[in-house]
Amino acid sequence: MRERELYKCRTLQLQDAVAARQAAACLAAIGIRSLPLPPMRRLVVSYSLLTHTLQHILLQLQACQIPLHDNALQHWHLKLLVFSEEVQLSNLSTPAPDTKGVQAFSRLYQHHPHGDYDDTPEELRHER
């Protein structure tokens, strides 16, 4: 996985403009960078997946009693994002598959007989 895929930027839709400012202050307390957009009732959050997850951010907002916009589409979108981050984190802990390099296959190929191989005994070849 490339390193840039570990940095996330998410936009959360909040209940009102006051909630956007409060959410920014709440997340700043735990070291998460955010940009409140009060006129649009949104909060833009950026974080590294190695230190924080979207689920951790949502739990922090819930602990600070900051309501998200009650929208079914946003609810399912956030669930999908949380799931995808969990999969990314589990893939980070999975070791790389053990594959042979090109050199191993070329060495095997060099030891096999090449060309037209006839397994007919030598004495029968001359009788034809």
PDB file of C-alpha atoms in Angstrom, residues 2-126:
ATOM      1  CA  ARG A   2       1.315   3.411  -0.883  1.00  0.00           C
ATOM      2  CA  GLU A   3       1.956   5.851   1.916  1.00  0.00           C
ATOM      3  CA  ARG A   4      -0.330   8.531   0.494  1.00  0.00           C
ATOM      4  CA  GLU A   5      -3.270   6.127   0.807  1.00  0.00           C
ATOM      5  CA  LEU A   6      -2.862   6.283   4.579  1.00  0.00           C
ATOM      6  CA  TYR A   7      -3.743   9.992   4.743  1.00  0.00           C
ATOM      7  CA  LYS A   8      -7.448  10.699   4.789  1.00  0.00           C
ATOM      8  CA  CYS A   9      -9.518  13.825   4.282  1.00  0.00           C
ATOM      9  CA  ARG A  10     -13.195  13.474   5.173  1.00  0.00           C
ATOM     10  CA  THR A  11     -16.098  15.901   5.164  1.00  0.00           C
ATOM     11  CA  LEU A  12     -18.703  15.524   7.890  1.00  0.00           C
ATOM     12  CA  GLN A  13     -22.074  17.205   7.708  1.00  0.00           C
ATOM     13  CA  LEU A  14     -23.142  18.547  11.095  1.00  0.00           C
ATOM     14  CA  GLN A  15     -26.452  19.640  12.590  1.00  0.00           C
ATOM     15  CA  ASP A  16     -25.753  23.390  12.603  1.00  0.00           C
ATOM     16  CA  ALA A  17     -23.035  26.042  12.322  1.00  0.00           C
ATOM     17  CA  VAL A  18     -22.348  26.055  16.068  1.00  0.00           C
ATOM     18  CA  ALA A  19     -21.733  22.314  15.998  1.00  0.00           C
ATOM     19  CA  ALA A  20     -19.083  22.794  13.290  1.00  0.00           C
ATOM     20  CA  ARG A  21     -17.076  25.142  15.507  1.00  0.00           C
ATOM     21  CA  GLN A  22     -17.499  22.933  18.576  1.00  0.00           C
ATOM     22  CA  ALA A  23     -16.445  19.848  16.633  1.00  0.00           C
ATOM     23  CA  ALA A  24     -13.252  21.542  15.446  1.00  0.00           C
ATOM     24  CA  ALA A  25     -12.375  22.485  19.036  1.00  0.00           C
ATOM     25  CA  CYS A  26     -13.221  18.988  20.311  1.00  0.00           C
ATOM     26  CA  LEU A  27     -11.002  17.289  17.718  1.00  0.00           C
ATOM     27  CA  ALA A  28      -8.161  19.778  18.190  1.00  0.00           C
ATOM     28  CA  ALA A  29      -8.019  18.679  21.826  1.00  0.00           C
ATOM     29  CA  ILE A  30      -6.930  15.185  20.732  1.00  0.00           C
ATOM     30  CA  GLY A  31      -4.596  16.385  17.971  1.00  0.00           C
ATOM     31  CA  ILE A  32      -6.760  15.975  14.875  1.00  0.00           C
ATOM     32  CA  ARG A  33      -6.603  18.726  12.274  1.00  0.00           C
ATOM     33  CA  SER A  34      -9.942  19.987  11.063  1.00  0.00           C
ATOM     34  CA  LEU A  35     -11.404  22.921   9.182  1.00  0.00           C
ATOM     35  CA  PRO A  36     -14.856  24.096  10.248  1.00  0.00           C
ATOM     36  CA  LEU A  37     -17.116  25.435   7.493  1.00  0.00           C
ATOM     37  CA  PRO A  38     -19.984  26.917   9.556  1.00  0.00           C
ATOM     38  CA  PRO A  39     -22.009  28.447   6.674  1.00  0.00           C
ATOM     39  CA  MET A  40     -22.255  25.017   5.047  1.00  0.00           C
ATOM     40  CA  ARG A  41     -22.564  23.165   8.401  1.00  0.00           C
ATOM     41  CA  ARG A  42     -19.605  20.981   7.514  1.00  0.00           C
ATOM     42  CA  LEU A  43     -16.331  19.947   9.081  1.00  0.00           C
ATOM     43  CA  VAL A  44     -13.359  18.859   6.970  1.00  0.00           C
ATOM     44  CA  VAL A  45     -11.143  16.447   8.893  1.00  0.00           C
ATOM     45  CA  SER A  46      -7.680  15.282   7.828  1.00  0.00           C
ATOM     46  CA  TYR A  47      -5.742  12.550   9.605  1.00  0.00           C
ATOM     47  CA  SER A  48      -3.309   9.714   9.172  1.00  0.00           C
ATOM     48  CA  LEU A  49      -4.760   6.239   9.315  1.00  0.00           C
ATOM     49  CA  LEU A  50      -1.764   5.120  11.369  1.00  0.00           C
ATOM     50  CA  THR A  51      -2.729   7.399  14.264  1.00  0.00           C
ATOM     51  CA  HIS A  52      -6.509   7.879  13.993  1.00  0.00           C
ATOM     52  CA  THR A  53      -9.497   6.306  12.303  1.00  0.00           C
ATOM     53  CA  LEU A  54     -12.828   7.708  11.255  1.00  0.00           C
ATOM     54  CA  GLN A  55     -14.518   5.553  13.875  1.00  0.00           C
ATOM     55  CA  HIS A  56     -12.255   7.067  16.547  1.00  0.00           C
ATOM     56  CA  ILE A  57     -13.177  10.560  15.318  1.00  0.00           C
ATOM     57  CA  LEU A  58     -16.902   9.790  15.318  1.00  0.00           C
ATOM     58  CA  LEU A  59     -16.675   8.375  18.838  1.00  0.00           C
ATOM     59  CA  GLN A  60     -14.848  11.522  19.981  1.00  0.00           C
ATOM     60  CA  LEU A  61     -17.572  13.722  18.473  1.00  0.00           C
ATOM     61  CA  GLN A  62     -20.193  11.589  20.183  1.00  0.00           C
ATOM     62  CA  ALA A  63     -18.348  11.939  23.520  1.00  0.00           C
ATOM     63  CA  CYS A  64     -18.365  15.717  23.055  1.00  0.00           C
ATOM     64  CA  GLN A  65     -22.110  15.485  22.316  1.00  0.00           C
ATOM     65  CA  ILE A  66     -21.783  17.015  18.852  1.00  0.00           C
ATOM     66  CA  PRO A  67     -24.641  15.884  16.610  1.00  0.00           C
ATOM     67  CA  LEU A  68     -24.054  14.893  13.015  1.00  0.00           C
ATOM     68  CA  HIS A  69     -26.692  15.706  10.449  1.00  0.00           C
ATOM     69  CA  ASP A  70     -29.407  13.063  10.630  1.00  0.00           C
ATOM     70  CA  ASN A  71     -29.166  11.911   7.027  1.00  0.00           C
ATOM     71  CA  ALA A  72     -29.494   8.266   5.939  1.00  0.00           C
ATOM     72  CA  LEU A  73     -27.103   8.769   3.017  1.00  0.00           C
ATOM     73  CA  GLN A  74     -24.376  10.199   5.267  1.00  0.00           C
ATOM     74  CA  HIS A  75     -24.999   7.433   7.810  1.00  0.00           C
ATOM     75  CA  TRP A  76     -24.358   4.681   5.247  1.00  0.00           C
ATOM     76  CA  HIS A  77     -21.476   6.589   3.672  1.00  0.00           C
ATOM     77  CA  LEU A  78     -19.726   6.842   7.049  1.00  0.00           C
ATOM     78  CA  LYS A  79     -20.331   3.136   7.730  1.00  0.00           C
ATOM     79  CA  LEU A  80     -18.728   2.285   4.383  1.00  0.00           C
ATOM     80  CA  LEU A  81     -15.737   4.525   5.117  1.00  0.00           C
ATOM     81  CA  VAL A  82     -15.263   2.988   8.577  1.00  0.00           C
ATOM     82  CA  PHE A  83     -15.354  -0.494   7.054  1.00  0.00           C
ATOM     83  CA  SER A  84     -12.867   0.394   4.311  1.00  0.00           C
ATOM     84  CA  GLU A  85     -10.452   1.853   6.875  1.00  0.00           C
ATOM     85  CA  GLU A  86     -10.688  -1.331   8.963  1.00  0.00           C
ATOM     86  CA  VAL A  87      -9.829  -3.375   5.880  1.00  0.00           C
ATOM     87  CA  GLN A  88      -6.884  -1.098   5.057  1.00  0.00           C
ATOM     88  CA  LEU A  89      -5.538  -1.455   8.590  1.00  0.00           C
ATOM     89  CA  SER A  90      -5.906  -5.237   8.541  1.00  0.00           C
ATOM     90  CA  ASN A  91      -4.101  -5.348   5.186  1.00  0.00           C
ATOM     91  CA  LEU A  92      -1.216  -3.403   6.706  1.00  0.00           C
ATOM     92  CA  SER A  93      -0.719  -6.101   9.317  1.00  0.00           C
ATOM     93  CA  THR A  94      -0.878  -8.924   6.757  1.00  0.00           C
ATOM     94  CA  PRO A  95       2.573 -10.048   5.614  1.00  0.00           C
ATOM     95  CA  ALA A  96       3.413  -9.841   1.934  1.00  0.00           C
ATOM     96  CA  PRO A  97       2.789 -13.064   0.034  1.00  0.00           C
ATOM     97  CA  ASP A  98       5.810 -15.343  -0.292  1.00  0.00           C
ATOM     98  CA  THR A  99       6.514 -15.424  -4.020  1.00  0.00           C
ATOM     99  CA  LYS A 100       9.494 -16.649  -5.931  1.00  0.00           C
ATOM    100  CA  GLY A 101      11.477 -14.207  -7.963  1.00  0.00           C
ATOM    101  CA  VAL A 102      12.204 -14.472 -11.668  1.00  0.00           C
ATOM    102  CA  GLN A 103      15.669 -15.880 -10.948  1.00  0.00           C
ATOM    103  CA  ALA A 104      14.263 -18.919  -9.153  1.00  0.00           C
ATOM    104  CA  PHE A 105      12.113 -19.838 -12.148  1.00  0.00           C
ATOM    105  CA  SER A 106      14.939 -19.240 -14.624  1.00  0.00           C
ATOM    106  CA  ARG A 107      17.223 -21.592 -12.640  1.00  0.00           C
ATOM    107  CA  LEU A 108      14.572 -24.310 -12.685  1.00  0.00           C
ATOM    108  CA  TYR A 109      14.089 -23.839 -16.415  1.00  0.00           C
ATOM    109  CA  GLN A 110      17.818 -24.168 -17.105  1.00  0.00           C
ATOM    110  CA  HIS A 111      17.962 -27.607 -15.432  1.00  0.00           C
ATOM    111  CA  HIS A 112      15.170 -29.107 -17.555  1.00  0.00           C
ATOM    112  CA  PRO A 113      16.023 -30.763 -20.893  1.00  0.00           C
ATOM    113  CA  HIS A 114      15.115 -28.577 -23.862  1.00  0.00           C
ATOM    114  CA  GLY A 115      14.246 -29.178 -27.458  1.00  0.00           C
ATOM    115  CA  ASP A 116      12.785 -32.358 -28.922  1.00  0.00           C
ATOM    116  CA  TYR A 117      13.115 -34.979 -26.286  1.00  0.00           C
ATOM    117  CA  ASP A 118      12.612 -38.539 -27.466  1.00  0.00           C
ATOM    118  CA  ASP A 119      12.508 -41.169 -24.755  1.00  0.00           C
ATOM    119  CA  THR A 120      12.849 -44.044 -27.261  1.00  0.00           C
ATOM    120  CA  PRO A 121      15.826 -46.283 -26.363  1.00  0.00           C
ATOM    121  CA  GLU A 122      18.968 -45.782 -28.462  1.00  0.00           C
ATOM    122  CA  GLU A 123      18.883 -49.293 -30.051  1.00  0.00           C
ATOM    123  CA  LEU A 124      15.340 -48.795 -31.348  1.00  0.00           C
ATOM    124  CA  ARG A 125      16.149 -45.454 -32.921  1.00  0.00           C
ATOM    125  CA  HIS A 126      18.588 -47.005 -35.436  1.00  0.00           C
TER     126      HIS A 126
END
